[in-house]
Amino acid sequence: DRLNVERSSTSKSAMTIKQRGAWPSVALKLEGALIGEMSVGTDTSTSTAVTLTVGQFIEAIWERDGHNNRVTDATPTAAQIVAAIPDCTVGHRFTFHYVNLDASNSGGIICNTGVVGVGGRGATFAIAANRMRSFLCVVTDNRSGREEVTIYPLGDATTHSI
């Protein structure tokens, strides 16, 4: 069976497709490229830590230069993240990429309220000078007042050229 869906380019609501059947039945097959949106935020003027907005964190790249200071920015709270995802359910996932543009100092990201590292604990991820690190973020609890998002680092921090 095939389902063809066309949506208005102005539609902001989420679309859910559920497959009824045992795993590993195919729920969604794409023909062609899946092209999504990713925001790019840059802070090259602030030498102190900032708390990222959901727009700077969900499906985003954060470019940071701490101007020769070791800067550790904070994620949004899990409640803010869950509220920003339409029809958010446990298992929703997105990526976040941190690029440290500082040539001589490490930078990083610290988990804010309800955002945890592997094992359910608060975490700080350090990113060395001139390095980038990618993260998979998964909603692990979407209940009001108990929101939780787990961050999984994807591999080692990689070097980039400036």
PDB file of C-alpha atoms in Angstrom:
ATOM      1  CA  ASP A   1       0.000   0.000   0.000  1.00  0.00           C
ATOM      2  CA  ARG A   2       1.149   3.537  -0.748  1.00  0.00           C
ATOM      3  CA  LEU A   3       0.231   6.741   0.981  1.00  0.00           C
ATOM      4  CA  ASN A   4       0.913   9.988  -0.843  1.00  0.00           C
ATOM      5  CA  VAL A   5       0.787  13.124   1.276  1.00  0.00           C
ATOM      6  CA  GLU A   6       1.169  16.709   0.152  1.00  0.00           C
ATOM      7  CA  ARG A   7       1.303  19.503   2.688  1.00  0.00           C
ATOM      8  CA  SER A   8       1.196  23.237   2.371  1.00  0.00           C
ATOM      9  CA  SER A   9       4.610  24.840   2.716  1.00  0.00           C
ATOM     10  CA  THR A  10       3.079  27.134   5.342  1.00  0.00           C
ATOM     11  CA  SER A  11       1.919  24.248   7.553  1.00  0.00           C
ATOM     12  CA  LYS A  12       3.722  24.198  10.919  1.00  0.00           C
ATOM     13  CA  SER A  13       2.106  21.099  12.405  1.00  0.00           C
ATOM     14  CA  ALA A  14       3.882  17.782  12.818  1.00  0.00           C
ATOM     15  CA  MET A  15       3.017  14.754  10.713  1.00  0.00           C
ATOM     16  CA  THR A  16       2.999  11.326  12.337  1.00  0.00           C
ATOM     17  CA  ILE A  17       3.197   8.028  10.475  1.00  0.00           C
ATOM     18  CA  LYS A  18       2.596   4.845  12.462  1.00  0.00           C
ATOM     19  CA  GLN A  19       3.292   1.392  11.083  1.00  0.00           C
ATOM     20  CA  ARG A  20       1.101  -1.373  12.403  1.00  0.00           C
ATOM     21  CA  GLY A  21       3.143  -4.537  12.293  1.00  0.00           C
ATOM     22  CA  ALA A  22       6.072  -6.267  13.861  1.00  0.00           C
ATOM     23  CA  TRP A  23       9.560  -4.872  13.717  1.00  0.00           C
ATOM     24  CA  PRO A  24      11.391  -4.618  11.305  1.00  0.00           C
ATOM     25  CA  SER A  25       8.533  -3.654   9.003  1.00  0.00           C
ATOM     26  CA  VAL A  26       9.236  -0.439   7.118  1.00  0.00           C
ATOM     27  CA  ALA A  27       7.385   2.572   8.507  1.00  0.00           C
ATOM     28  CA  LEU A  28       8.721   5.160   6.097  1.00  0.00           C
ATOM     29  CA  LYS A  29      10.735   4.819   2.930  1.00  0.00           C
ATOM     30  CA  LEU A  30      12.105   7.918   1.267  1.00  0.00           C
ATOM     31  CA  GLU A  31      12.823   8.089  -2.426  1.00  0.00           C
ATOM     32  CA  GLY A  32      15.404  10.793  -2.876  1.00  0.00           C
ATOM     33  CA  ALA A  33      17.130  12.971  -0.324  1.00  0.00           C
ATOM     34  CA  LEU A  34      15.663  14.025   2.973  1.00  0.00           C
ATOM     35  CA  ILE A  35      16.476  17.684   3.309  1.00  0.00           C
ATOM     36  CA  GLY A  36      15.839  19.325   6.631  1.00  0.00           C
ATOM     37  CA  GLU A  37      16.529  22.647   8.212  1.00  0.00           C
ATOM     38  CA  MET A  38      19.341  23.347  10.649  1.00  0.00           C
ATOM     39  CA  SER A  39      19.994  26.667  12.295  1.00  0.00           C
ATOM     40  CA  VAL A  40      23.506  28.034  12.669  1.00  0.00           C
ATOM     41  CA  GLY A  41      24.172  30.238  15.664  1.00  0.00           C
ATOM     42  CA  THR A  42      27.438  32.074  16.193  1.00  0.00           C
ATOM     43  CA  ASP A  43      28.763  33.867  19.237  1.00  0.00           C
ATOM     44  CA  THR A  44      32.185  35.356  18.646  1.00  0.00           C
ATOM     45  CA  SER A  45      31.795  38.424  20.825  1.00  0.00           C
ATOM     46  CA  THR A  46      30.818  37.148  24.289  1.00  0.00           C
ATOM     47  CA  SER A  47      33.613  35.963  26.561  1.00  0.00           C
ATOM     48  CA  THR A  48      31.245  34.615  29.230  1.00  0.00           C
ATOM     49  CA  ALA A  49      28.947  31.600  29.252  1.00  0.00           C
ATOM     50  CA  VAL A  50      25.452  31.818  27.772  1.00  0.00           C
ATOM     51  CA  THR A  51      22.361  29.633  28.004  1.00  0.00           C
ATOM     52  CA  LEU A  52      21.354  28.498  24.547  1.00  0.00           C
ATOM     53  CA  THR A  53      17.802  28.998  23.315  1.00  0.00           C
ATOM     54  CA  VAL A  54      15.912  26.039  21.858  1.00  0.00           C
ATOM     55  CA  GLY A  55      16.444  27.632  18.434  1.00  0.00           C
ATOM     56  CA  GLN A  56      20.198  27.522  18.998  1.00  0.00           C
ATOM     57  CA  PHE A  57      20.079  23.915  20.253  1.00  0.00           C
ATOM     58  CA  ILE A  58      17.467  21.795  18.432  1.00  0.00           C
ATOM     59  CA  GLU A  59      18.815  20.689  15.027  1.00  0.00           C
ATOM     60  CA  ALA A  60      21.480  23.359  15.297  1.00  0.00           C
ATOM     61  CA  ILE A  61      25.140  24.179  14.928  1.00  0.00           C
ATOM     62  CA  TRP A  62      26.628  26.437  17.624  1.00  0.00           C
ATOM     63  CA  GLU A  63      29.861  28.184  16.624  1.00  0.00           C
ATOM     64  CA  ARG A  64      31.651  29.625  19.640  1.00  0.00           C
ATOM     65  CA  ASP A  65      34.739  31.744  20.204  1.00  0.00           C
ATOM     66  CA  GLY A  66      35.296  32.589  23.860  1.00  0.00           C
ATOM     67  CA  HIS A  67      37.996  35.201  23.123  1.00  0.00           C
ATOM     68  CA  ASN A  68      40.757  33.411  25.007  1.00  0.00           C
ATOM     69  CA  ASN A  69      38.461  32.428  27.858  1.00  0.00           C
ATOM     70  CA  ARG A  70      37.317  28.915  28.688  1.00  0.00           C
ATOM     71  CA  VAL A  71      33.604  29.183  28.040  1.00  0.00           C
ATOM     72  CA  THR A  72      31.092  26.471  28.928  1.00  0.00           C
ATOM     73  CA  ASP A  73      27.608  27.287  27.639  1.00  0.00           C
ATOM     74  CA  ALA A  74      24.428  25.700  29.005  1.00  0.00           C
ATOM     75  CA  THR A  75      21.741  23.795  27.122  1.00  0.00           C
ATOM     76  CA  PRO A  76      18.127  24.940  27.366  1.00  0.00           C
ATOM     77  CA  THR A  77      16.149  23.106  30.068  1.00  0.00           C
ATOM     78  CA  ALA A  78      14.432  19.840  29.197  1.00  0.00           C
ATOM     79  CA  ALA A  79      11.051  21.519  29.793  1.00  0.00           C
ATOM     80  CA  GLN A  80      11.919  24.203  27.218  1.00  0.00           C
ATOM     81  CA  ILE A  81      13.075  21.576  24.723  1.00  0.00           C
ATOM     82  CA  VAL A  82       9.953  19.404  25.130  1.00  0.00           C
ATOM     83  CA  ALA A  83       7.681  22.468  24.838  1.00  0.00           C
ATOM     84  CA  ALA A  84       9.385  23.492  21.582  1.00  0.00           C
ATOM     85  CA  ILE A  85       8.831  20.137  19.824  1.00  0.00           C
ATOM     86  CA  PRO A  86       5.318  19.828  18.324  1.00  0.00           C
ATOM     87  CA  ASP A  87       3.455  16.787  19.699  1.00  0.00           C
ATOM     88  CA  CYS A  88       6.598  15.731  21.552  1.00  0.00           C
ATOM     89  CA  THR A  89       6.766  12.090  22.591  1.00  0.00           C
ATOM     90  CA  VAL A  90       9.380   9.936  24.278  1.00  0.00           C
ATOM     91  CA  GLY A  91      11.914   8.954  21.645  1.00  0.00           C
ATOM     92  CA  HIS A  92      11.844  12.197  19.676  1.00  0.00           C
ATOM     93  CA  ARG A  93      15.430  12.928  18.711  1.00  0.00           C
ATOM     94  CA  PHE A  94      17.514  15.672  17.160  1.00  0.00           C
ATOM     95  CA  THR A  95      21.143  16.590  16.643  1.00  0.00           C
ATOM     96  CA  PHE A  96      23.275  19.385  18.039  1.00  0.00           C
ATOM     97  CA  HIS A  97      26.783  20.332  16.909  1.00  0.00           C
ATOM     98  CA  TYR A  98      29.228  22.465  18.924  1.00  0.00           C
ATOM     99  CA  VAL A  99      32.124  24.109  17.071  1.00  0.00           C
ATOM    100  CA  ASN A 100      34.838  25.641  19.258  1.00  0.00           C
ATOM    101  CA  LEU A 101      36.437  28.412  17.186  1.00  0.00           C
ATOM    102  CA  ASP A 102      38.782  29.483  19.997  1.00  0.00           C
ATOM    103  CA  ALA A 103      42.361  28.818  18.889  1.00  0.00           C
ATOM    104  CA  SER A 104      43.816  28.272  22.347  1.00  0.00           C
ATOM    105  CA  ASN A 105      41.125  27.397  24.925  1.00  0.00           C
ATOM    106  CA  SER A 106      38.636  24.617  25.400  1.00  0.00           C
ATOM    107  CA  GLY A 107      34.941  25.345  25.422  1.00  0.00           C
ATOM    108  CA  GLY A 108      31.943  23.180  25.996  1.00  0.00           C
ATOM    109  CA  ILE A 109      28.380  22.566  26.912  1.00  0.00           C
ATOM    110  CA  ILE A 110      26.861  21.828  30.331  1.00  0.00           C
ATOM    111  CA  CYS A 111      23.511  20.114  30.825  1.00  0.00           C
ATOM    112  CA  ASN A 112      20.789  22.377  32.243  1.00  0.00           C
ATOM    113  CA  THR A 113      17.812  21.225  34.369  1.00  0.00           C
ATOM    114  CA  GLY A 114      16.385  17.918  33.122  1.00  0.00           C
ATOM    115  CA  VAL A 115      19.060  17.468  30.469  1.00  0.00           C
ATOM    116  CA  VAL A 116      21.317  14.533  31.292  1.00  0.00           C
ATOM    117  CA  GLY A 117      24.243  12.609  29.910  1.00  0.00           C
ATOM    118  CA  VAL A 118      24.479   8.865  29.411  1.00  0.00           C
ATOM    119  CA  GLY A 119      23.415   7.078  32.594  1.00  0.00           C
ATOM    120  CA  GLY A 120      20.930   9.794  33.586  1.00  0.00           C
ATOM    121  CA  ARG A 121      23.446  12.081  35.276  1.00  0.00           C
ATOM    122  CA  GLY A 122      24.195  15.718  34.697  1.00  0.00           C
ATOM    123  CA  ALA A 123      27.160  16.170  32.402  1.00  0.00           C
ATOM    124  CA  THR A 124      29.600  18.669  31.009  1.00  0.00           C
ATOM    125  CA  PHE A 125      31.130  18.040  27.613  1.00  0.00           C
ATOM    126  CA  ALA A 126      34.468  19.761  27.002  1.00  0.00           C
ATOM    127  CA  ILE A 127      35.468  20.562  23.447  1.00  0.00           C
ATOM    128  CA  ALA A 128      39.160  21.351  22.920  1.00  0.00           C
ATOM    129  CA  ALA A 129      40.391  24.393  20.999  1.00  0.00           C
ATOM    130  CA  ASN A 130      39.662  24.235  17.256  1.00  0.00           C
ATOM    131  CA  ARG A 131      37.474  21.151  17.656  1.00  0.00           C
ATOM    132  CA  MET A 132      33.886  20.224  16.933  1.00  0.00           C
ATOM    133  CA  ARG A 133      31.623  17.665  18.607  1.00  0.00           C
ATOM    134  CA  SER A 134      28.260  16.285  17.543  1.00  0.00           C
ATOM    135  CA  PHE A 135      25.515  15.038  19.851  1.00  0.00           C
ATOM    136  CA  LEU A 136      22.347  12.990  19.503  1.00  0.00           C
ATOM    137  CA  CYS A 137      19.669  14.270  21.882  1.00  0.00           C
ATOM    138  CA  VAL A 138      16.698  12.039  22.770  1.00  0.00           C
ATOM    139  CA  VAL A 139      13.562  12.952  24.732  1.00  0.00           C
ATOM    140  CA  THR A 140      13.414  10.338  27.498  1.00  0.00           C
ATOM    141  CA  ASP A 141      10.470  11.792  29.485  1.00  0.00           C
ATOM    142  CA  ASN A 142       7.843  14.214  28.177  1.00  0.00           C
ATOM    143  CA  ARG A 143       5.587  14.378  31.251  1.00  0.00           C
ATOM    144  CA  SER A 144       4.968  17.878  32.570  1.00  0.00           C
ATOM    145  CA  GLY A 145       7.283  18.628  35.481  1.00  0.00           C
ATOM    146  CA  ARG A 146       9.391  15.529  34.754  1.00  0.00           C
ATOM    147  CA  GLU A 147      10.795  16.389  31.343  1.00  0.00           C
ATOM    148  CA  GLU A 148      14.109  14.754  30.528  1.00  0.00           C
ATOM    149  CA  VAL A 149      16.384  14.847  27.489  1.00  0.00           C
ATOM    150  CA  THR A 150      19.450  12.607  27.242  1.00  0.00           C
ATOM    151  CA  ILE A 151      22.533  13.746  25.323  1.00  0.00           C
ATOM    152  CA  TYR A 152      24.720  11.140  23.618  1.00  0.00           C
ATOM    153  CA  PRO A 153      28.089  12.340  22.292  1.00  0.00           C
ATOM    154  CA  LEU A 154      28.712  10.928  18.826  1.00  0.00           C
ATOM    155  CA  GLY A 155      32.355   9.912  18.648  1.00  0.00           C
ATOM    156  CA  ASP A 156      35.377  11.913  19.646  1.00  0.00           C
ATOM    157  CA  ALA A 157      35.692  15.628  19.104  1.00  0.00           C
ATOM    158  CA  THR A 158      37.059  16.275  15.621  1.00  0.00           C
ATOM    159  CA  THR A 159      39.541  18.881  14.473  1.00  0.00           C
ATOM    160  CA  HIS A 160      38.446  21.609  12.091  1.00  0.00           C
ATOM    161  CA  SER A 161      40.411  24.176  10.125  1.00  0.00           C
ATOM    162  CA  ILE A 162      39.890  27.893  10.442  1.00  0.00           C
TER     163      ILE A 162
END
